[in-house]
Coordinates of C-alpha atoms in Angstrom, one line a residue:
Chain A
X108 CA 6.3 -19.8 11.2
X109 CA 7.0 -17.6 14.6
X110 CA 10.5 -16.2 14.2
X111 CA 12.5 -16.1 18.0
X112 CA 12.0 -13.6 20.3
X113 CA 13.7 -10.2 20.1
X114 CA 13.9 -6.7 21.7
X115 CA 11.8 -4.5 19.4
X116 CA 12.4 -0.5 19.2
X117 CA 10.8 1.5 17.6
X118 CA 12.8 5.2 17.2
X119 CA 11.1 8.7 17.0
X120 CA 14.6 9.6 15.3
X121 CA 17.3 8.8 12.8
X122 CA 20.1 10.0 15.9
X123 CA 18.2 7.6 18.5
X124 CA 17.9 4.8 15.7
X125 CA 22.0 4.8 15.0
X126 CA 22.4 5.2 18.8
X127 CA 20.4 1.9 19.4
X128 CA 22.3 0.4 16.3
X129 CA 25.7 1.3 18.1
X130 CA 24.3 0.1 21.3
X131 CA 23.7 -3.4 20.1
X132 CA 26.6 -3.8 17.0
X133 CA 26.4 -7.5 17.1
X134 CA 22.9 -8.0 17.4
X135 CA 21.0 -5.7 15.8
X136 CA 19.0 -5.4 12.6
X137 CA 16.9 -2.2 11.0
X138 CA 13.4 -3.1 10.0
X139 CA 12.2 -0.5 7.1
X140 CA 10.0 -2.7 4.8
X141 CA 10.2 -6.0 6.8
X142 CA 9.3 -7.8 3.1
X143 CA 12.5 -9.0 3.0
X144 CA 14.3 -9.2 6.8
X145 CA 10.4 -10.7 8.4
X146 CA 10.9 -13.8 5.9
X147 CA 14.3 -14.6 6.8
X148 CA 13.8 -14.3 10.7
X149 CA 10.3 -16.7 10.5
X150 CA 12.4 -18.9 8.5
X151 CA 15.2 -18.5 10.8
X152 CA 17.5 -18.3 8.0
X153 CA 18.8 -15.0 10.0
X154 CA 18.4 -14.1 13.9
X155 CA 18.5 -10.6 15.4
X156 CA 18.1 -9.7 19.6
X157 CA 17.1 -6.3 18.4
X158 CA 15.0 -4.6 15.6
X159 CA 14.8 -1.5 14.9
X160 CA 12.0 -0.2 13.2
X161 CA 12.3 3.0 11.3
X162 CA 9.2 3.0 10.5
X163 CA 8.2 6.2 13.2
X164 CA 10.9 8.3 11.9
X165 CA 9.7 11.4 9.9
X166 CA 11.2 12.5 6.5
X167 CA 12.6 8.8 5.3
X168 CA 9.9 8.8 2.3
X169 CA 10.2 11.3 -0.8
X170 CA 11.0 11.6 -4.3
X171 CA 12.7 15.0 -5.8
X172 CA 14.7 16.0 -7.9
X173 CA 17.5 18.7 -6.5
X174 CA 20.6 19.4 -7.2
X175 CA 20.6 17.3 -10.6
X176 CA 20.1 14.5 -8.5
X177 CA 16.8 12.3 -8.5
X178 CA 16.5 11.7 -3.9
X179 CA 14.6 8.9 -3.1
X180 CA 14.1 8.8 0.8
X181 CA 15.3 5.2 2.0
X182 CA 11.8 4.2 3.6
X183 CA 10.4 5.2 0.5
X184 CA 8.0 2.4 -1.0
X185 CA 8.4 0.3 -3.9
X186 CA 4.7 1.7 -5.0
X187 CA 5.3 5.1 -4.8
X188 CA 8.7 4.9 -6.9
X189 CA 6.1 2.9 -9.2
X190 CA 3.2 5.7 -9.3
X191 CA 5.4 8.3 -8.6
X192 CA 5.0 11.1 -11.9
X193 CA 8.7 12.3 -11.9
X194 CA 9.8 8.6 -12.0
X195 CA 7.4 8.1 -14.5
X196 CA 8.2 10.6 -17.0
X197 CA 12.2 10.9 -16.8
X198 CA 13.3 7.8 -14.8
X199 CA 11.1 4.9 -16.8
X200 CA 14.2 2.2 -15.7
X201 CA 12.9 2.8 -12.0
X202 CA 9.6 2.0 -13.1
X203 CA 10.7 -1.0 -15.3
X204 CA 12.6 -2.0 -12.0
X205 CA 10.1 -1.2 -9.5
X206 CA 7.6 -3.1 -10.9
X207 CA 8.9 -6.4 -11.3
X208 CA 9.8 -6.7 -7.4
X209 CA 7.7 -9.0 -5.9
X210 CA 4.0 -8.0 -6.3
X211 CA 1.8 -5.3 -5.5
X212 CA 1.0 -6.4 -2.2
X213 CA 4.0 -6.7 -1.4
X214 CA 5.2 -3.4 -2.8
X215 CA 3.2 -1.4 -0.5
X216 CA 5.6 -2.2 2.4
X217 CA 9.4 -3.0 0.4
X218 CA 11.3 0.2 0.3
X219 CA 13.9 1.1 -1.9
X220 CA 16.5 1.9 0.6
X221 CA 15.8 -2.1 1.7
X222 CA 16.3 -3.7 -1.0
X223 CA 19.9 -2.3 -1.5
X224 CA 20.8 -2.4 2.4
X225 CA 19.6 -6.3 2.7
X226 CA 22.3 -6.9 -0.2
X227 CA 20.9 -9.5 -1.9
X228 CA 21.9 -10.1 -5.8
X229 CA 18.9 -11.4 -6.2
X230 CA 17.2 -8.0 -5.9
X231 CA 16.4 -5.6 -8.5
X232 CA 17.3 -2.1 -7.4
X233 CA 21.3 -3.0 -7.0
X234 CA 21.9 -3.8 -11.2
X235 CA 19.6 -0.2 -12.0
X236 CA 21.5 1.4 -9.5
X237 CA 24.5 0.3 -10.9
X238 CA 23.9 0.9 -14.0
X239 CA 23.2 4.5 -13.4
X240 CA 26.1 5.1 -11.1
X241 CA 23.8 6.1 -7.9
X242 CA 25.1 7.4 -4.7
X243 CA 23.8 6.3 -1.1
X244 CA 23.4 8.2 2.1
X245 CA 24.6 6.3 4.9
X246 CA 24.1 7.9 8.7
X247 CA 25.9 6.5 11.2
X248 CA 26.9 7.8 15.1
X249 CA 29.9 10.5 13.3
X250 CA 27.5 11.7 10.3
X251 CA 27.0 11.6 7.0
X252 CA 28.7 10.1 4.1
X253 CA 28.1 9.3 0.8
X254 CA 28.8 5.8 -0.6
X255 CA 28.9 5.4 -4.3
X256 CA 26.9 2.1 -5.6
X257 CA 30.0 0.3 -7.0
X258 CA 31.8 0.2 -3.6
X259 CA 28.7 -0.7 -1.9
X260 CA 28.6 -4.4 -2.3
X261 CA 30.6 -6.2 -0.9
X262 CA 29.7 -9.8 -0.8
X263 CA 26.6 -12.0 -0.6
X264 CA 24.2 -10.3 2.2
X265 CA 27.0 -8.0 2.6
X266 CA 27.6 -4.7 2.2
X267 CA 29.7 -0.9 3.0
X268 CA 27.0 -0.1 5.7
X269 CA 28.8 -0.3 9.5
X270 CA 26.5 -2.0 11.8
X271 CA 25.6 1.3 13.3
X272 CA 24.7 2.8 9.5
X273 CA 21.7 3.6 8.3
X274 CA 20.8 4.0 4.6
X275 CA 18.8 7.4 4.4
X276 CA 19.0 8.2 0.9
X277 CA 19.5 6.9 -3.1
X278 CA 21.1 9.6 -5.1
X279 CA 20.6 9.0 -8.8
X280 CA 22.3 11.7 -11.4
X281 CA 19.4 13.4 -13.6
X282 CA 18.8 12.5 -17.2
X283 CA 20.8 14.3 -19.7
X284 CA 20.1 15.0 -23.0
X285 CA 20.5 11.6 -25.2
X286 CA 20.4 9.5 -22.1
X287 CA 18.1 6.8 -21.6
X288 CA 18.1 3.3 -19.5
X289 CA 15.8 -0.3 -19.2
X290 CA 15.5 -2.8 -17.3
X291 CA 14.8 -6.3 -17.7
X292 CA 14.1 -9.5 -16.2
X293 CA 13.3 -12.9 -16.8
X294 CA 11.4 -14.8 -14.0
X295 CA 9.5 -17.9 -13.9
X296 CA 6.8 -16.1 -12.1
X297 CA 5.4 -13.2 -10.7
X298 CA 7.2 -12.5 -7.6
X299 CA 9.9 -15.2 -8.0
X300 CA 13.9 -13.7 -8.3
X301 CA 15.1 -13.0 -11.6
X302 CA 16.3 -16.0 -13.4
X303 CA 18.8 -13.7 -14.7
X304 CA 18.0 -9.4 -15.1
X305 CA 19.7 -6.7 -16.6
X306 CA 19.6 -3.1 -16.3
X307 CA 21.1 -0.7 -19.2
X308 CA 22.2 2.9 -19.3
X309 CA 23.7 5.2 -22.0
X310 CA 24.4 8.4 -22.7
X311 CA 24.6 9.3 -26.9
X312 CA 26.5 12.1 -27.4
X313 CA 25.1 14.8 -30.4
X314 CA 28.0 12.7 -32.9
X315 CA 25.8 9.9 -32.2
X316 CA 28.4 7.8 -30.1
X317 CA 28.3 6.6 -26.9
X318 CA 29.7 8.8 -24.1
X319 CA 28.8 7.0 -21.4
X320 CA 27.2 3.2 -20.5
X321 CA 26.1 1.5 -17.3
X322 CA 25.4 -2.2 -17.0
X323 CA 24.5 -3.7 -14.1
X324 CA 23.0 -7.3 -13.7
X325 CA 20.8 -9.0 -11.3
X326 CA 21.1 -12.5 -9.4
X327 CA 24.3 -13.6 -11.5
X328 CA 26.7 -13.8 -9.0
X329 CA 27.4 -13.6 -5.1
X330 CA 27.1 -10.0 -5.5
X331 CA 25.0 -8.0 -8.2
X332 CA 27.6 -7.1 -10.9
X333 CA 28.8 -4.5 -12.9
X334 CA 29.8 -5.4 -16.2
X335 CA 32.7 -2.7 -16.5
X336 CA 34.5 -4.4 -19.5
X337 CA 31.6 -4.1 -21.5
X338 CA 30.7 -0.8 -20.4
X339 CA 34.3 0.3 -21.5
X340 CA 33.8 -1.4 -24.7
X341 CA 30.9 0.9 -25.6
X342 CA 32.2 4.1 -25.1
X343 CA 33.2 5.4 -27.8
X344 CA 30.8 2.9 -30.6
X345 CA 27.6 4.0 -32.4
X346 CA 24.9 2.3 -30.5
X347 CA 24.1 -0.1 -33.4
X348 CA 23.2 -3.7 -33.3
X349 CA 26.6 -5.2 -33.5
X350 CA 28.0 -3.3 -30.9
X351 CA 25.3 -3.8 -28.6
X352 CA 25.1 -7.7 -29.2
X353 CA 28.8 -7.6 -28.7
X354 CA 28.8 -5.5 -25.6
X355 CA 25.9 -8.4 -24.4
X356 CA 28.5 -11.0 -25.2
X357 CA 31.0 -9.5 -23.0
X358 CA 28.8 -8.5 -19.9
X359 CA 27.7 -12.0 -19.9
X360 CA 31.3 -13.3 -19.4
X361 CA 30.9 -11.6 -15.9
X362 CA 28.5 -13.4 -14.4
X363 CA 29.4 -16.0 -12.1
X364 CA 25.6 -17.4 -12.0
X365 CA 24.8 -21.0 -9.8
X366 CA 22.8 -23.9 -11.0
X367 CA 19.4 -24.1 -9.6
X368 CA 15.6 -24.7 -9.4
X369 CA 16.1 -21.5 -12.3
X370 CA 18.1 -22.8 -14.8
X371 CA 22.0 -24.1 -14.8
X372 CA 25.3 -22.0 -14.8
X373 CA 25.2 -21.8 -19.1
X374 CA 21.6 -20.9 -19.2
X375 CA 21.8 -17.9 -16.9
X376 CA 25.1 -16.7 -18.6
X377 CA 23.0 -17.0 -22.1
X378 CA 20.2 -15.6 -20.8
X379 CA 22.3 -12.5 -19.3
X380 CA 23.5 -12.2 -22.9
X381 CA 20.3 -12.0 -24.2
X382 CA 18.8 -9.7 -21.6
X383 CA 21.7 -7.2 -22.0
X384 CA 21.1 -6.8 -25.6
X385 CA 17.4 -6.6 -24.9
X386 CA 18.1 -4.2 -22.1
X387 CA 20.5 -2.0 -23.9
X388 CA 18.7 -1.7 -27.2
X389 CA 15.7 -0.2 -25.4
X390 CA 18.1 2.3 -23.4
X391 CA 19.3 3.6 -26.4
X392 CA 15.8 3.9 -28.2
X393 CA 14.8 5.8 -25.3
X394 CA 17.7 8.0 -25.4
X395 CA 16.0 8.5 -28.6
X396 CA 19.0 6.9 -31.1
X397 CA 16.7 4.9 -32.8
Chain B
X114 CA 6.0 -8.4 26.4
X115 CA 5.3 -4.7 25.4
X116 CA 1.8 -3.0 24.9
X117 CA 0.2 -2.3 21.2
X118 CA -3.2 -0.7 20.2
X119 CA -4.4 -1.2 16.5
X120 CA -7.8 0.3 15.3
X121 CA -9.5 -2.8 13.6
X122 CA -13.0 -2.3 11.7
X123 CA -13.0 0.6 13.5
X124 CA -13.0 -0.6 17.5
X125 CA -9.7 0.8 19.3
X126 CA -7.8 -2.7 20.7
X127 CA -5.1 -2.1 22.7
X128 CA -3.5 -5.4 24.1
X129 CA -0.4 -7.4 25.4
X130 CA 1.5 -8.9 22.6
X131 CA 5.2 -10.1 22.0
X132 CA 7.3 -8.4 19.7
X133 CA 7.4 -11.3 17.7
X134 CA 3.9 -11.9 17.1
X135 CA 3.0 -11.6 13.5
X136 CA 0.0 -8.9 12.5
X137 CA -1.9 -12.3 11.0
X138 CA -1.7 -14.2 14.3
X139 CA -2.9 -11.2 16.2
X140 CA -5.7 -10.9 14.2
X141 CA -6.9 -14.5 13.8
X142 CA -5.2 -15.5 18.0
X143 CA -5.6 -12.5 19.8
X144 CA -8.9 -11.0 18.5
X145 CA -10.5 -13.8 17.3
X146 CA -10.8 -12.0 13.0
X147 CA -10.6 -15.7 11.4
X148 CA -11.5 -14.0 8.0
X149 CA -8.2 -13.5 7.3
X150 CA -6.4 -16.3 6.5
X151 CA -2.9 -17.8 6.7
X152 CA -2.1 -19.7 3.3
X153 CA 1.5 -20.0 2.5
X154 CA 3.1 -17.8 5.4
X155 CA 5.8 -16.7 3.2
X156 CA 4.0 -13.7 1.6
X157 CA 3.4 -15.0 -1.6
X158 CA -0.1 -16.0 -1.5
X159 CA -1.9 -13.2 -0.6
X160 CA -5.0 -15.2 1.8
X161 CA -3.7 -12.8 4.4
X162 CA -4.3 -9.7 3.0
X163 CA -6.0 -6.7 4.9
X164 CA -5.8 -3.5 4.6
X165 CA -3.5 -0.7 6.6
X166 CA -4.8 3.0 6.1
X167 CA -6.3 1.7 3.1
X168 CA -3.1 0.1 1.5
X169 CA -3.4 -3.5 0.9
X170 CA -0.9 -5.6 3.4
X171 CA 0.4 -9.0 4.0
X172 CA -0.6 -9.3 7.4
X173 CA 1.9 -12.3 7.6
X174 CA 4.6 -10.4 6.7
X175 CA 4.1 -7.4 9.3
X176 CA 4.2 -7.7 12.9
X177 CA 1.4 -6.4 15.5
X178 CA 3.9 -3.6 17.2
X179 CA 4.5 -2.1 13.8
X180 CA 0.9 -1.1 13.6
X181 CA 0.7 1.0 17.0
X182 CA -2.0 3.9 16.1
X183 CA -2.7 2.6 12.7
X184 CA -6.2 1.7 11.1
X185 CA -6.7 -1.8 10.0
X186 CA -9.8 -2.7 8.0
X187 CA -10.4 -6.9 7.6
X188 CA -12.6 -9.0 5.7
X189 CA -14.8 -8.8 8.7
X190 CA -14.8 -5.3 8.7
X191 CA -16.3 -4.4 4.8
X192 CA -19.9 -5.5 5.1
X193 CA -22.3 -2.5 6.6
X194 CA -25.5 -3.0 8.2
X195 CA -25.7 -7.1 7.6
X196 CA -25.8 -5.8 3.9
X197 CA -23.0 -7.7 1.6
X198 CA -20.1 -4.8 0.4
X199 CA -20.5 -4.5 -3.3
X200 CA -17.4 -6.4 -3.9
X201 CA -18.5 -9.0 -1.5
X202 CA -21.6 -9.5 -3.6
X203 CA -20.0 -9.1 -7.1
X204 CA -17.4 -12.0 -5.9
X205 CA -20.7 -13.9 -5.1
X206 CA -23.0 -13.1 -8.4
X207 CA -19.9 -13.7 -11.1
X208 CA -19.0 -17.0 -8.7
X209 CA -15.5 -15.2 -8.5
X210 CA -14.4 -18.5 -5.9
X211 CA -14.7 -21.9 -5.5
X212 CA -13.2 -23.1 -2.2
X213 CA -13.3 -19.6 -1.0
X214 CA -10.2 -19.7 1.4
X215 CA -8.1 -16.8 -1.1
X216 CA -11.4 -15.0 -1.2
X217 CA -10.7 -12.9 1.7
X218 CA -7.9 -11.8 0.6
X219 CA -8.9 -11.6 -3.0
X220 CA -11.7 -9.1 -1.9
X221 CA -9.6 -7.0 0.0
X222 CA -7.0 -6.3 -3.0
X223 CA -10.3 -5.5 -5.3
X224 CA -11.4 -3.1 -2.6
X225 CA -7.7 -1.7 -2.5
X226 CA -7.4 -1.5 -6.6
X227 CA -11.0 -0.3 -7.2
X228 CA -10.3 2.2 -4.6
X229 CA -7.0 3.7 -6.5
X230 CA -8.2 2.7 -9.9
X231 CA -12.6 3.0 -10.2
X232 CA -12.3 1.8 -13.7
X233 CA -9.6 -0.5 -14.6
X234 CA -9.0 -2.6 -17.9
X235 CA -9.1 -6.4 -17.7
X236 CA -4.9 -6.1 -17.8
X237 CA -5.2 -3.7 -14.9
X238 CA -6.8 -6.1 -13.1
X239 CA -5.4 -9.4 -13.5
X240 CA -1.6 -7.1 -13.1
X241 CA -3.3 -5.7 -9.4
X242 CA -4.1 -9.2 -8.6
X243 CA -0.7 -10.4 -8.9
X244 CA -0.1 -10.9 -5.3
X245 CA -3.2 -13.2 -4.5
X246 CA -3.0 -16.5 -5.4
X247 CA -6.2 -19.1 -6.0
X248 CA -5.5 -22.7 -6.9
X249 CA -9.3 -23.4 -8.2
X250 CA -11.0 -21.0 -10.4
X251 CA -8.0 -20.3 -12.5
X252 CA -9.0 -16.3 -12.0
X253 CA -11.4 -16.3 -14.8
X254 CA -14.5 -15.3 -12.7
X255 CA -12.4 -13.4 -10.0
X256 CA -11.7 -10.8 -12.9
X257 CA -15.1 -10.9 -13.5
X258 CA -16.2 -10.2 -10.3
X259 CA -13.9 -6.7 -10.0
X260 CA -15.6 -5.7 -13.1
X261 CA -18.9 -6.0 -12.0
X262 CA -17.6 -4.8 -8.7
X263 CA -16.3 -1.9 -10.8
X264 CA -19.7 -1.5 -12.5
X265 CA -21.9 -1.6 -9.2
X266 CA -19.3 0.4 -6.8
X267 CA -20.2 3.9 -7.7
X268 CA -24.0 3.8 -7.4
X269 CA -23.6 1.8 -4.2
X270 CA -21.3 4.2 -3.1
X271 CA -24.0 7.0 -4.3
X272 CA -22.2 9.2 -6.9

């Protein structure tokens, strides 16, 4: 499958990448990973006159911890988030998310900042993301800003990034004392989208009770969701088995899922229930409450 | 049109390509490498696997300009001297194929994953080998062949 011709670029830096992208609003499209945006073009699901690759542009690949904030580079790769040690030892829902993308192979070339910039609710990295209320870096022609994750998606393939925008940066808030967070997913097999996915966060407070829960969940609507009524419903509860079965119960009625080859609407709404209480019972023994 | 020059098994290669031309076609079209193969074009199979700087790729999935000044190492590329690469001949011994078009790419991934990981468990394995997909041997002897690939690699590699 040959996709149809375009103009490709390929910018030394971030200013002369947004220049490019303000140069060509309507018809242009970033390439970081390609795993997701090369599929759609051979298909010709999607067209684009202009790519531009970021892949030249120095500094868009790290993970640190600064500022009580986890930084993950935009370009960085689904396989270093997966082997990186920092992710490893105090972010294990990044590593639960990570690997469950696709496969290995492909892994090597996704990046993280990708995967939440093609807004597509049948990634992973949007329901972990919003369950542990990240942050993105968009540049664009006047700057910087920050974007928090629950005001970045907007619609199906749609998202807060202006067409001249680039994502440089996740921002994820550091573990704190009794937090903890999981993710997971049911596919039919390795590399397919999730049948229905959910990623857990909770913070237990010294009492025992929750302080704080994040829920978000993955290919159950036109946009990944965040299931704030049953985060709300948390706060405040022991983290027991009730309360987290109930607190499935009600993320599930926030799904807006659509039949097909994977399973029909009241499948994937039961299977979000099920997956939330899976997802949140190992959050919390990994904030160490049980 | 635009100029790109890709290091493949080691011989610089500088040509006339289009933007749109996919890494796999470049390889198998341009240069002539028909070791890598094209299986399900929608990098899921894995046939098309090479490596890039020593990461393994989906070389349908990439397109030639993105490569400008990297290293590219094929199934073409692994044997030295006329002399089978220890994977090669592990894959061969433990009868890790049957049709042999996933083979390719199924070598390449071992070299990849034996490279990262010398001495993986069975689970290791079959989880690295998620990406390659073979319709006949039902990946019983393919394991086996990493293994034995894992066994041989460091005395062929002399340490």
């Amino acid at each position: 499958m040959i996709p149809s011709s375009f103009d490709y670029h390929a910018p030394a830096t971030l200013a002369e990448a947004v220049a490019l992208l303000g140069k060509y609003p309507e018809d242009a499209k970033v390439l970081s990973g390609g795993q997701s945006l090369l599929p759609l073009l051979k298909l010709r699901l999607g067209q684009a006159g202009h790519l531009i690759d970021i892949g030249k542009i120095p500094g868009l690949e790290y993970i640190k911890e600064e500022g009580g904030m986890l930084r993950i580079g935009g370009r960085t790769r689904e396989s270093a988030l997966e082997r990186s040690e920092i992710v490893q030892k105090r972010y294990p829902i990044l590593v639960d998310t990570a690997k469950v993308i696709a496969d290995p192979i492909v892994r090597n070339l996704a990046t993280v900042g990708g995967n939440l910039a093609h807004g597509d609710p049948g990634n992973d990295h949007p329901a972990t993301m919003l369950a542990l209320g990240a942050q993105v870096v968009a540049m664009g022609k006047s700057g910087e800003r920050v974007i928090p994750i629950d005001k970045f998606f907007l619609g199906l393939f749609r998202t807060a990034l202006q067409p001249d925008e680039i994502l440089t940066e996740i921002r994820i808030p550091a573990p704190v004392e009794g937090s903890g967070g999981a993710y997971v997913k049911l596919e039919r097999k390795v590399g397919d989208y999730a049948t229905a996915a959910s990623a857990a966060y909770v913070v237990i407070g010294t009492q025992g009770f929750v302080e704080r829960a994040g829920i978000g969940l993955t290919n159950l609507g036109p946009t990944p969701i965040k299931a704030t009524a049953a985060e709300k419903y948390l706060i405040g509860k022991k983290p027991e088995t009730a309360a987290l079965a109930e607190a499935a119960r009600i993320a599930a009625q926030a799904t807006e899922p659509s039949a097909d080859r994977r399973g029909a609407v009241e499948y994937k709404r039961e299977m979000a229930r099920v997956l939330t209480g899976r997802a949140l019972k190992k959050a919390v023994e990994r904030a160490g409450g049980k | 049109m635009g100029t790109v020059s890709i290091n493949v098994n080691g011989v610089d290669f500088t040509r006339e390509v289009e933007p749109r031309l996919l890494f796999v076609h470049f390889l198998r079209d341009v240069l002539g490498l028909t070791g890598t193969h094209v299986g399900c074009d929608t990098s899921q199979c894995g046939a098309c696997t090479v490596l890039v700087d020593g990461e393994a790729t989906k070389s349908c999935t990439l397109f030639a300009v993105q490569l400008e000044g990297r290293k590219v190492t094929t199934i073409e590329g692994i044997a030295q001297a006329g002399k089978l690469h220890p994977v090669q001949q592990a894959f061969w011994d433990k009868h890790g194929l049957q049709c042999g078009f996933c083979t390719p790419g199924m070598i390449i991934t071992t070299c990849a994953l034996l490279d990262k990981n010398p001495k993986p468990t069975e689970e290791e394995i079959r989880h690295g080998l998620e990406g390659n997909i073979c319709r006949c041997t039902g990946y019983h002897n393919i394991v086996k062949a990493v293994q034995e690939a894992a066994e041989k690699l460091p005395a062929a590699r002399g340490n």
